[in-house]
Coordinates of C-alpha atoms in Angstrom, one line a residue:
M191 CA 104.0 82.7 88.0
K192 CA 102.9 80.0 85.7
Y193 CA 104.6 77.4 87.9
I194 CA 102.4 78.2 90.9
N195 CA 98.6 78.2 90.7
E196 CA 97.4 81.8 91.0
E197 CA 94.7 80.8 93.5
D198 CA 97.5 79.4 95.7
I199 CA 99.5 82.6 95.4
N200 CA 96.5 84.6 96.5
R201 CA 95.7 82.2 99.3
I202 CA 99.2 82.4 100.7
R203 CA 99.4 86.2 100.5
L204 CA 95.9 86.7 102.0
N205 CA 96.8 84.4 104.9
A206 CA 100.2 86.0 105.6
N207 CA 100.5 89.2 107.6
I208 CA 103.3 91.3 106.2
V209 CA 104.0 92.7 109.6
D210 CA 104.7 89.3 111.1
V211 CA 106.8 88.2 108.1
I212 CA 109.0 91.3 108.3
A213 CA 109.3 91.0 112.1
S214 CA 110.4 87.3 111.6
Y215 CA 113.7 88.6 110.2
G216 CA 114.6 90.3 113.5
I217 CA 113.6 93.7 112.2
K218 CA 112.3 95.9 115.0
L219 CA 108.9 97.4 114.2
T220 CA 107.3 100.3 116.0
K221 CA 103.6 100.9 115.7
T222 CA 102.6 104.3 114.5
G223 CA 99.0 105.2 114.1
K224 CA 96.2 102.7 113.8
D225 CA 97.5 100.3 111.2
N226 CA 101.0 101.3 110.3
Y227 CA 104.4 100.2 111.6
L228 CA 107.8 102.0 111.2
C229 CA 111.3 100.4 111.0
L230 CA 114.8 101.0 109.7
C231 CA 114.8 100.2 106.0
P232 CA 116.9 97.0 105.5
F233 CA 117.6 97.9 101.8
H234 CA 119.9 100.8 102.4
D235 CA 122.1 102.2 105.2
D236 CA 119.2 103.7 107.1
H237 CA 119.8 105.5 110.4
N238 CA 116.3 106.9 111.0
P239 CA 113.2 104.7 110.6
N240 CA 112.1 105.4 107.1
M241 CA 110.2 102.3 106.1
I242 CA 106.4 102.2 106.7
I243 CA 104.5 98.9 106.7
S244 CA 100.8 99.2 106.3
E245 CA 99.0 96.3 107.9
K246 CA 95.7 97.3 106.3
K247 CA 97.0 97.4 102.8
Q248 CA 99.7 94.7 103.4
I249 CA 102.4 96.7 101.7
Y250 CA 105.7 98.4 102.7
K251 CA 107.3 101.5 101.4
C252 CA 110.7 103.2 102.2
F253 CA 110.4 107.0 102.3
G254 CA 114.1 107.5 103.0
G255 CA 115.5 107.7 99.5
C256 CA 115.9 104.1 98.3
G257 CA 112.3 103.8 97.2
A258 CA 111.9 100.1 98.1
G259 CA 108.3 99.0 98.2
G260 CA 105.9 96.2 97.5
N261 CA 103.9 93.4 99.1
V262 CA 105.0 90.5 101.3
F263 CA 106.4 88.5 98.4
K264 CA 108.4 91.4 97.1
F265 CA 109.9 92.0 100.5
V266 CA 111.1 88.4 100.9
Q267 CA 112.3 88.3 97.3
D268 CA 114.5 91.3 97.8
Y269 CA 115.6 90.6 101.4
E270 CA 116.6 87.0 100.7
N271 CA 117.6 87.6 97.0
V272 CA 115.4 84.8 95.7
S273 CA 113.0 84.3 92.9
F274 CA 109.3 85.2 93.1
A275 CA 108.4 81.6 93.3
E276 CA 110.9 81.0 96.1
S277 CA 109.5 84.0 97.9
V278 CA 106.0 82.5 97.8
K279 CA 107.5 79.2 99.2
I280 CA 109.3 81.1 102.0
V281 CA 106.2 83.0 103.0
A282 CA 104.1 79.8 103.0
H283 CA 106.7 78.2 105.3
K284 CA 106.9 81.2 107.6
T285 CA 103.1 81.3 108.0
N286 CA 102.6 77.5 108.3
Q287 CA 100.7 77.2 105.0
E288 CA 100.5 74.4 102.6
F289 CA 102.9 74.5 99.6
N290 CA 103.0 71.6 97.3
Y291 CA 105.3 72.7 94.5
N292 CA 108.8 71.6 93.6
I293 CA 110.4 74.9 92.8
S294 CA 113.2 75.0 90.3
S295 CA 115.7 77.7 91.2
Y296 CA 116.4 78.6 87.6
E297 CA 113.1 78.2 85.8
N298 CA 111.3 80.8 88.0
K299 CA 113.8 83.6 87.7
N300 CA 115.8 85.3 85.0
V301 CA 119.0 84.0 86.5
K302 CA 122.2 85.3 85.1
Y303 CA 124.7 82.5 84.2
I304 CA 121.9 79.8 84.1
D305 CA 124.1 77.5 82.0
E306 CA 126.9 77.7 84.6
Y307 CA 124.6 76.9 87.5
K308 CA 123.0 74.0 85.6
L309 CA 126.5 72.5 84.9
M310 CA 127.5 72.9 88.6
D311 CA 124.3 71.0 89.6
L312 CA 125.2 68.3 87.1
S313 CA 128.7 68.0 88.7
L314 CA 127.2 67.8 92.1
K315 CA 125.0 64.8 91.2
F316 CA 128.0 63.1 89.8
Y317 CA 130.1 63.7 93.0
Q318 CA 127.2 62.6 95.2
N319 CA 126.7 59.4 93.2
N320 CA 130.4 58.6 93.6
L321 CA 130.3 58.9 97.4
F322 CA 127.5 56.3 97.7
S323 CA 129.1 53.9 95.2
E324 CA 131.6 51.1 95.8
K325 CA 134.4 53.6 95.2
G326 CA 133.1 55.8 98.0
V327 CA 133.3 53.3 100.9
D328 CA 136.5 54.6 102.4
A329 CA 135.4 58.2 102.1
Q330 CA 132.1 57.4 103.8
K331 CA 134.1 55.7 106.6
Y332 CA 136.4 58.7 106.9
L333 CA 133.4 61.1 107.3
N334 CA 131.5 58.8 109.7
N335 CA 134.6 58.5 111.9
R336 CA 134.6 62.2 112.2
G337 CA 131.0 62.2 113.4
I338 CA 129.5 63.2 110.0
T339 CA 126.5 61.0 109.5
N340 CA 124.8 60.2 106.3
D341 CA 122.0 62.7 107.2
I342 CA 124.6 65.4 107.5
I343 CA 126.2 64.3 104.2
N344 CA 122.9 64.6 102.5
N345 CA 122.1 67.9 104.2
F346 CA 125.4 69.5 103.0
K347 CA 125.3 67.5 99.7
I348 CA 128.8 66.3 100.2
G349 CA 130.3 64.2 97.4
L350 CA 133.5 62.5 96.2
S351 CA 135.8 63.0 93.2
I352 CA 137.6 59.9 92.0
N353 CA 140.7 59.6 89.8
N354 CA 141.2 58.8 86.1
N355 CA 139.6 62.1 85.0
S356 CA 136.2 60.6 85.7
L357 CA 134.3 63.9 85.7
K358 CA 135.7 64.9 82.3
K359 CA 134.6 61.6 80.8
F360 CA 131.2 61.9 82.4
L361 CA 130.7 65.4 81.0
E362 CA 131.9 64.3 77.5
N363 CA 129.3 61.5 77.6
K364 CA 126.7 64.2 78.4
N365 CA 127.9 66.3 75.5
V366 CA 128.7 69.2 77.9
D367 CA 130.9 72.0 76.7
L368 CA 134.3 71.2 78.4
E369 CA 135.5 74.8 78.0
L370 CA 132.6 75.9 80.2
A371 CA 133.6 73.3 82.8
Y372 CA 137.1 74.7 82.6
N373 CA 135.8 78.3 83.2
L374 CA 133.9 77.1 86.2
G375 CA 137.1 75.5 87.8
L376 CA 135.9 71.9 87.4
L377 CA 138.5 71.0 84.8
N378 CA 142.0 72.1 84.0
K379 CA 143.6 71.9 80.6
S380 CA 147.0 71.5 79.0
G381 CA 147.0 72.6 75.4
I382 CA 143.7 71.3 74.0
E383 CA 143.4 68.4 76.6
Y384 CA 141.2 68.8 79.6
Y385 CA 141.6 66.9 82.9
D386 CA 139.9 66.9 86.3
V387 CA 140.9 69.5 88.9
Y388 CA 139.7 67.3 91.8
Q389 CA 140.8 63.7 92.1
D390 CA 140.4 61.5 95.2
R391 CA 138.9 64.3 97.3
I392 CA 135.8 64.7 99.4
M393 CA 133.8 67.4 97.7
V394 CA 132.1 70.0 99.9
P395 CA 129.8 72.1 97.7
I396 CA 129.7 75.9 98.3
F397 CA 126.4 77.7 97.9
N398 CA 125.9 81.5 97.6
D399 CA 123.4 83.5 99.7
S400 CA 120.7 82.7 97.2
G401 CA 121.2 79.0 97.5
Y402 CA 122.9 78.4 94.2
L403 CA 125.9 76.1 93.9
C404 CA 128.9 78.1 92.8
G405 CA 132.0 76.3 93.9
Y406 CA 133.7 73.5 95.9
T407 CA 136.2 72.8 98.5
G408 CA 138.0 69.5 97.8
R409 CA 139.6 67.8 100.9
C410 CA 142.1 65.0 100.7
Y411 CA 141.2 61.9 102.9
L412 CA 143.4 59.0 101.7
K413 CA 146.7 60.4 102.7
D414 CA 148.4 63.6 104.0
E415 CA 149.1 66.0 101.2
K416 CA 150.8 69.4 101.0
N417 CA 147.5 70.9 99.9
K418 CA 144.9 69.5 102.3
Y419 CA 142.2 71.7 100.7
V420 CA 141.7 72.7 97.0
N421 CA 139.2 75.5 96.5
T422 CA 137.4 76.6 93.3
K423 CA 139.2 79.4 91.5
E424 CA 137.4 82.7 91.1
T425 CA 134.8 82.4 88.3
N426 CA 131.8 84.3 87.0
I427 CA 129.6 82.7 89.7
Y428 CA 132.2 82.1 92.5
K429 CA 133.5 85.2 94.2
K430 CA 135.1 84.3 97.5
S431 CA 134.5 87.8 98.9
E432 CA 130.7 87.3 98.4
I433 CA 130.5 83.9 100.2
L434 CA 129.9 82.8 103.8
F435 CA 129.9 79.0 103.9
N436 CA 126.6 77.6 105.0
Y437 CA 124.9 81.0 105.1
Y438 CA 121.9 79.9 103.1
N439 CA 121.2 76.8 105.2
A440 CA 121.9 78.6 108.6
K441 CA 120.2 81.9 108.2
E442 CA 116.8 80.8 109.4
Q443 CA 118.3 79.3 112.6
I444 CA 120.5 82.4 113.1
I445 CA 117.5 84.7 112.9
K446 CA 115.6 82.5 115.3
L447 CA 118.5 82.4 117.9
R448 CA 119.7 86.0 117.1
E449 CA 123.2 84.5 117.1
I450 CA 125.7 83.6 114.4
I451 CA 128.8 81.5 115.1
L452 CA 131.7 82.2 112.7
V453 CA 134.4 79.5 112.3
E454 CA 137.4 79.3 110.0
G455 CA 136.9 76.0 108.1
N456 CA 134.1 74.4 106.2
M457 CA 134.6 71.1 108.1
D458 CA 134.3 73.0 111.4
A459 CA 130.9 74.3 110.3
I460 CA 129.8 70.8 109.2
S461 CA 131.0 69.3 112.4
L462 CA 129.1 71.8 114.6
S463 CA 126.0 71.4 112.5
S464 CA 126.3 67.6 112.9
K465 CA 126.2 68.1 116.6
G466 CA 123.0 70.2 116.5
I467 CA 124.7 73.7 116.4
K468 CA 123.0 74.9 113.2
N469 CA 123.6 78.6 113.4
V470 CA 127.1 78.4 112.1
C471 CA 128.9 79.8 109.1
A472 CA 132.5 79.5 108.0
L473 CA 134.7 82.4 106.8
M474 CA 136.2 82.2 103.3
G475 CA 139.3 84.2 104.5
V476 CA 140.2 86.5 107.4
V477 CA 139.6 89.7 105.5
L478 CA 135.9 90.4 105.4
S479 CA 134.5 92.3 102.4
T480 CA 131.8 94.9 102.6
Y481 CA 129.4 92.4 100.9
Q482 CA 130.1 89.8 103.6
I483 CA 129.7 92.3 106.4
D484 CA 126.4 93.4 104.9
L485 CA 125.2 89.8 104.8
I486 CA 126.0 89.5 108.5
K487 CA 124.4 92.8 109.4
K488 CA 121.2 91.8 107.6
L489 CA 120.8 89.0 110.1
K490 CA 120.6 91.5 113.0
S491 CA 122.2 88.9 115.3
K492 CA 125.1 88.7 117.8
V493 CA 128.3 87.4 116.2
I494 CA 130.4 84.8 118.1
L495 CA 133.9 84.4 116.7
M496 CA 135.2 80.9 117.3
L497 CA 138.3 80.7 115.1
D498 CA 141.3 78.4 115.4
S499 CA 143.2 78.5 118.7
D500 CA 146.7 79.1 117.3
N501 CA 148.4 82.4 116.9
A502 CA 147.1 82.9 113.4
G503 CA 143.6 82.3 114.7
S504 CA 144.1 84.9 117.4
T505 CA 145.3 87.4 114.8
A506 CA 142.4 86.5 112.5
T507 CA 140.0 87.1 115.4
I508 CA 141.3 90.7 115.8
K509 CA 141.0 91.4 112.1
V510 CA 137.5 90.0 111.7
G511 CA 136.4 91.4 115.1
D512 CA 137.6 94.9 114.2
A513 CA 135.8 94.8 110.9
L514 CA 132.5 93.8 112.5
Y515 CA 132.8 95.8 115.7
Q516 CA 133.4 99.0 113.7
K517 CA 130.1 98.4 111.9
G518 CA 128.2 98.4 115.1
I519 CA 127.8 94.7 115.4
D520 CA 127.7 93.0 118.8
V521 CA 130.8 90.7 118.6
R522 CA 131.8 88.0 121.2
V523 CA 134.8 85.7 121.2
V524 CA 135.4 82.1 122.1
R525 CA 139.0 80.9 122.4
L526 CA 139.2 77.1 122.7
T527 CA 141.9 75.5 124.8
G528 CA 143.4 72.1 124.3
A529 CA 142.3 71.8 120.6
K530 CA 143.3 73.5 117.4
D531 CA 139.8 74.1 116.1
P532 CA 136.1 73.6 117.1
D533 CA 136.0 70.2 115.2
E534 CA 138.8 68.8 117.3
Y535 CA 137.4 70.4 120.5
I536 CA 134.1 68.6 120.0
Q537 CA 135.9 65.3 119.4
K538 CA 137.9 65.7 122.6
N539 CA 135.3 67.3 124.9
G540 CA 131.9 66.8 123.5
V541 CA 129.2 69.2 122.3
N542 CA 128.0 70.1 125.8
A543 CA 131.4 71.5 126.7
L544 CA 131.5 73.6 123.5
N545 CA 128.0 74.9 124.1
E546 CA 129.2 76.0 127.6
C547 CA 132.0 77.9 125.9
I548 CA 129.6 79.6 123.5
K549 CA 127.3 80.5 126.4
N550 CA 130.2 82.2 128.2
A551 CA 131.7 84.0 125.1
Q552 CA 133.8 87.0 126.0
K553 CA 132.8 90.5 124.7
Y554 CA 135.1 91.4 121.8
L555 CA 136.5 94.6 123.4
D556 CA 137.5 92.7 126.6
F557 CA 139.2 90.0 124.5
K558 CA 141.1 92.6 122.4
I559 CA 142.3 94.5 125.4
E560 CA 143.5 91.4 127.1
N561 CA 145.1 90.1 123.9
L562 CA 147.0 93.3 123.4
K563 CA 148.8 92.7 126.7
L564 CA 150.6 89.7 125.2
S565 CA 152.4 92.0 122.8
Y566 CA 153.9 94.2 125.6
N567 CA 156.2 93.8 128.5
L568 CA 154.1 95.4 131.2
S569 CA 157.0 95.6 133.6
S570 CA 158.5 98.2 131.3
I571 CA 157.3 101.8 131.7
E572 CA 157.7 102.4 127.9
D573 CA 155.6 99.3 127.0
V574 CA 152.9 100.2 129.5
T575 CA 152.7 103.6 128.0
N576 CA 152.4 102.2 124.5
Y577 CA 149.9 99.6 125.6
V578 CA 147.7 102.3 127.2
K579 CA 147.9 104.5 124.1
T580 CA 146.9 101.6 121.9
V581 CA 143.9 100.8 124.0
I582 CA 142.8 104.4 124.1
N583 CA 143.1 104.8 120.4
D584 CA 140.7 101.8 119.9
L585 CA 138.0 103.6 121.9
N586 CA 136.7 105.4 118.8
Y587 CA 133.9 102.9 118.2
T588 CA 132.7 102.4 121.8
S589 CA 129.9 104.0 123.5
D590 CA 130.5 106.7 126.2
I591 CA 129.6 104.2 128.9
E592 CA 132.1 101.7 127.6
K593 CA 134.8 104.3 127.3
E594 CA 134.2 105.3 131.0
V595 CA 134.4 101.7 132.2
I596 CA 137.6 100.9 130.2
L597 CA 139.3 104.1 131.3
N598 CA 138.5 103.4 134.9
K599 CA 139.8 99.9 134.6
I600 CA 143.1 101.1 133.1
S601 CA 143.3 103.9 135.7
K602 CA 143.1 101.4 138.6
E603 CA 145.3 98.7 136.9
F604 CA 148.2 101.1 136.2
N605 CA 147.6 103.8 138.8
I606 CA 147.1 106.5 136.2
D607 CA 144.9 109.6 136.9
I608 CA 141.6 109.1 135.1
E609 CA 141.5 112.8 133.9
I610 CA 144.9 112.3 132.2
L611 CA 143.5 109.3 130.4
K612 CA 140.4 111.1 129.3
K613 CA 142.5 113.9 127.7
Q614 CA 144.2 111.2 125.6
V615 CA 141.0 109.9 124.1
P616 CA 140.9 111.0 120.4
K617 CA 137.9 113.0 119.4
N618 CA 135.7 111.2 116.9
E619 CA 135.9 113.5 114.0
T620 CA 134.2 111.3 111.5
I621 CA 133.2 113.4 108.6
K622 CA 129.8 112.6 107.5
P623 CA 129.5 112.2 103.7
I624 CA 127.7 115.0 102.0
I625 CA 124.6 113.5 100.5
I626 CA 123.4 115.4 97.5
P627 CA 119.7 114.7 97.2
K628 CA 118.5 113.6 93.8
E629 CA 116.8 116.5 92.0
K630 CA 113.2 115.6 91.9
K631 CA 111.3 116.6 88.8
K632 CA 108.6 119.1 89.6
K633 CA 105.3 117.5 89.1
S634 CA 102.5 119.4 87.3
K635 CA 99.0 119.7 88.6
Y636 CA 98.0 117.0 86.1
D637 CA 100.7 114.6 87.4
L638 CA 99.6 115.0 91.0
S639 CA 95.9 114.7 90.4
S640 CA 96.1 111.7 88.0
S641 CA 98.5 110.0 90.5
K642 CA 96.0 110.5 93.3
M643 CA 93.2 109.3 91.1
I644 CA 94.9 106.0 90.2
Y645 CA 95.9 105.5 93.9
A646 CA 92.2 105.8 94.8
M647 CA 91.3 103.2 92.1
L648 CA 93.7 100.8 93.8
L649 CA 91.7 101.2 97.0
H650 CA 88.1 101.0 95.7
K651 CA 87.0 98.9 92.8
E652 CA 83.9 101.1 92.1
Y653 CA 86.1 104.1 91.5
Y654 CA 87.3 102.4 88.3
R655 CA 83.7 102.5 86.9
I656 CA 83.3 106.2 88.0
Y657 CA 86.6 107.0 86.2
M658 CA 85.5 105.2 83.0
N659 CA 82.1 106.9 82.9
N660 CA 83.5 110.4 83.6
L661 CA 86.9 110.6 82.1
G662 CA 88.2 107.3 80.6
Y663 CA 91.4 108.8 79.3
L664 CA 94.9 109.7 80.6
K665 CA 97.7 111.4 78.7
D666 CA 100.7 109.1 79.7
I667 CA 101.2 105.6 78.3
I668 CA 102.2 104.1 81.7
Q669 CA 99.1 105.6 83.3
R670 CA 96.8 104.1 80.6
K671 CA 98.6 100.8 80.9
T672 CA 98.2 100.8 84.7
V673 CA 94.5 101.7 84.6
S674 CA 93.9 99.1 81.9
L675 CA 95.5 96.4 84.2
I676 CA 93.4 97.6 87.1
G677 CA 90.3 97.1 85.0
S678 CA 91.5 93.6 84.0
Y679 CA 92.2 92.7 87.7
I680 CA 88.7 93.9 88.8
E681 CA 87.0 92.0 86.0
K682 CA 88.9 88.8 87.0
Y683 CA 88.6 89.0 90.8
N684 CA 85.7 91.4 91.3
N685 CA 87.9 93.1 93.8
I686 CA 90.9 95.3 94.1
D687 CA 93.8 95.6 96.7
I688 CA 97.3 97.0 96.2
A689 CA 99.1 93.9 97.5
G690 CA 97.2 91.5 95.2
F691 CA 97.5 93.9 92.2
M692 CA 101.3 93.9 92.7
D693 CA 101.4 90.2 92.2
Y694 CA 99.1 90.5 89.2
V695 CA 101.5 92.9 87.4
I696 CA 104.8 91.3 88.7
E697 CA 106.1 90.9 85.1
Y698 CA 105.5 94.6 84.3
E699 CA 108.5 96.4 85.8
D700 CA 107.4 99.8 84.5
V701 CA 103.9 99.4 86.2
I702 CA 105.5 98.2 89.5
S703 CA 107.8 101.2 89.5
Y704 CA 104.9 103.6 88.7
I705 CA 102.8 102.1 91.6
N706 CA 105.7 102.6 94.0
E707 CA 105.8 106.2 92.8
I708 CA 102.1 106.6 93.4
I709 CA 102.4 105.2 96.9
T710 CA 105.2 107.6 97.7
D711 CA 103.1 110.6 96.5
N712 CA 99.8 109.4 98.1
N713 CA 99.9 107.8 101.6
E714 CA 96.3 108.8 102.6
E715 CA 94.4 106.2 104.6
D716 CA 91.3 106.6 102.3
I717 CA 89.7 108.8 99.7
D718 CA 85.9 109.1 99.7
E719 CA 83.7 109.2 96.6
K720 CA 83.1 112.9 96.8
E721 CA 86.9 113.6 96.9
F722 CA 87.4 111.1 94.1
N723 CA 84.9 113.0 91.8
N724 CA 86.7 116.2 92.6
I725 CA 90.0 114.6 91.6
I726 CA 88.5 113.5 88.3
N727 CA 87.4 117.1 87.6
V728 CA 90.8 118.5 88.5
T729 CA 92.5 115.9 86.3
S730 CA 90.2 116.6 83.4
K731 CA 90.7 120.3 83.7
S732 CA 94.5 119.8 83.9
I733 CA 94.4 117.8 80.7
D734 CA 92.4 120.6 78.9
L735 CA 94.8 123.3 80.2
E736 CA 97.8 121.3 79.0
D737 CA 96.1 120.9 75.6
I738 CA 95.4 124.6 75.5
K739 CA 99.0 125.3 76.2
K740 CA 100.2 123.0 73.4
L741 CA 97.7 124.5 71.0
K742 CA 99.0 128.0 71.7
I743 CA 102.5 126.8 70.9
E744 CA 101.3 125.2 67.7
I745 CA 99.5 128.4 66.6
D746 CA 102.6 130.5 67.2
N747 CA 104.7 128.1 65.2
E748 CA 102.3 127.7 62.3
N749 CA 103.1 129.7 59.2
D750 CA 100.2 128.6 57.0
I751 CA 97.3 131.1 57.6
N752 CA 94.5 128.6 56.9
E753 CA 96.0 126.0 59.3
K754 CA 96.5 128.8 61.9
I755 CA 92.8 129.7 61.6
K756 CA 91.7 126.0 62.1
L757 CA 93.9 125.8 65.2
M758 CA 92.5 129.0 66.6
E759 CA 89.0 127.7 66.2
K760 CA 90.0 124.5 67.9
L761 CA 91.5 126.6 70.8
R762 CA 88.3 128.7 71.1
K763 CA 86.1 125.6 71.4
L764 CA 88.4 124.0 74.0
K765 CA 88.3 127.2 76.1
E766 CA 84.5 127.2 76.0
D767 CA 84.5 123.6 77.2
V768 CA 86.8 124.4 80.1
V769 CA 84.5 127.3 81.1
K770 CA 81.4 125.1 80.8
N771 CA 83.0 122.4 82.9
E772 CA 83.9 124.9 85.6
R773 CA 80.3 126.2 85.8
N774 CA 79.0 122.6 86.1

């Protein structure tokens, strides 16, 4: 927070409607009541709308088990997996507000592997400088001839590795730990000698979904080599199964268009982007991990698979398509003719022709069914039987309407009775996992009343003064800490609101967690002053009753007769106070 002026943080938050910001991610919101909205929680596998967004309080809260909650900055921070400072920048951008800060990705967040990321950034600067030096003239020509302009080069931060172990020498001059560079896949070593992994290659940097540089693809350009591409090895910060190339850059356009184009190669993604098709990501392999699928699902967009046009590309389309389709994602397919990949297709036919192909993308199920025919001899009764059985077995993940359409189509095409086909459809006997709810700790009368009292203080600044004058003490440390911070916030801003208070205490994880617990327990629209005074009385009485209970236990356990008499006298006075308070 020290990197962004607090007044600017408050200004940006106050001028940003959390409802609009959440909706900008393609999350469907349904209004419920006067000021609340309901949606599926994007932070867990939610099947019933369990997240409530309060427009009045400018906060959100999931009541479906995961407990996610906070203000607009917290939502963006968790949804985009960015730092607090970066979330402020994103909110400012989404709400067309001024933001004049140069945010450092690492200085504003407790980033794990900070040294690794900083070293990767240093290598990137080195490679970029190489490309725009005298030694990079041929590489620039190669890229420009492929339609990759200097603007695209700068946008994708493309660089160049040169020979003679130039990176190693550069890092030595900078007193960089070469072993760390080796662990990051920048250097190799033989014995105790280090040498460059990448030499005479165009360097395409790979960024993770948080926008941090984690690896490279090095492409040869001077001559044909057996290994056209050399990719970074798996490291602490580079996990191929957690990467979609260009995801960080493309996600805003993807959300805007509600459409993501998936291609096979990095150069395909760069080529499409250079022609104005910005909603494109490249796969890092044809087997999608759960992490990658979740990244795609989060975008809530239609997926268009546009993989290479060879047989391997067709097989990959089925693999990737199945993985996405079975997760309920709307998948379409583009198969390009007359070119091996999108990059070559654009060079031969132009971007308008490609856009037309995208516009007319085939529904995945139609593609898969047609593609299956290529594996069978449909003049053979045996092959027709096997083909039909295969198609029917794939209907598990389709809607009832789609099943009906497909079965009717097969019935007419092969002259098979529709009722016979229906009998062959496997029953979807998916066993739902048994979810054992977490055992909630039963809350005492004191816990409930004190929680409600602190919640009320977060709604009205004058309630803090009433609390201090009539009670001024709570039993739990976290409660006392929270109330103390509420007092500090009111003294500083002469106001109180939950969304602003959450920014104020962002560094206190225990307080943030407790506030989320309070919001879960208390979701009233408002608490008037009379009710607040009653809550104070209940809380005070609960404290006394708990103290009475503890004193009784102490008396029972005390063996010294004199000490026991003192404790009994203390207990008598405490009981008298309780009776007096009840009369009042």
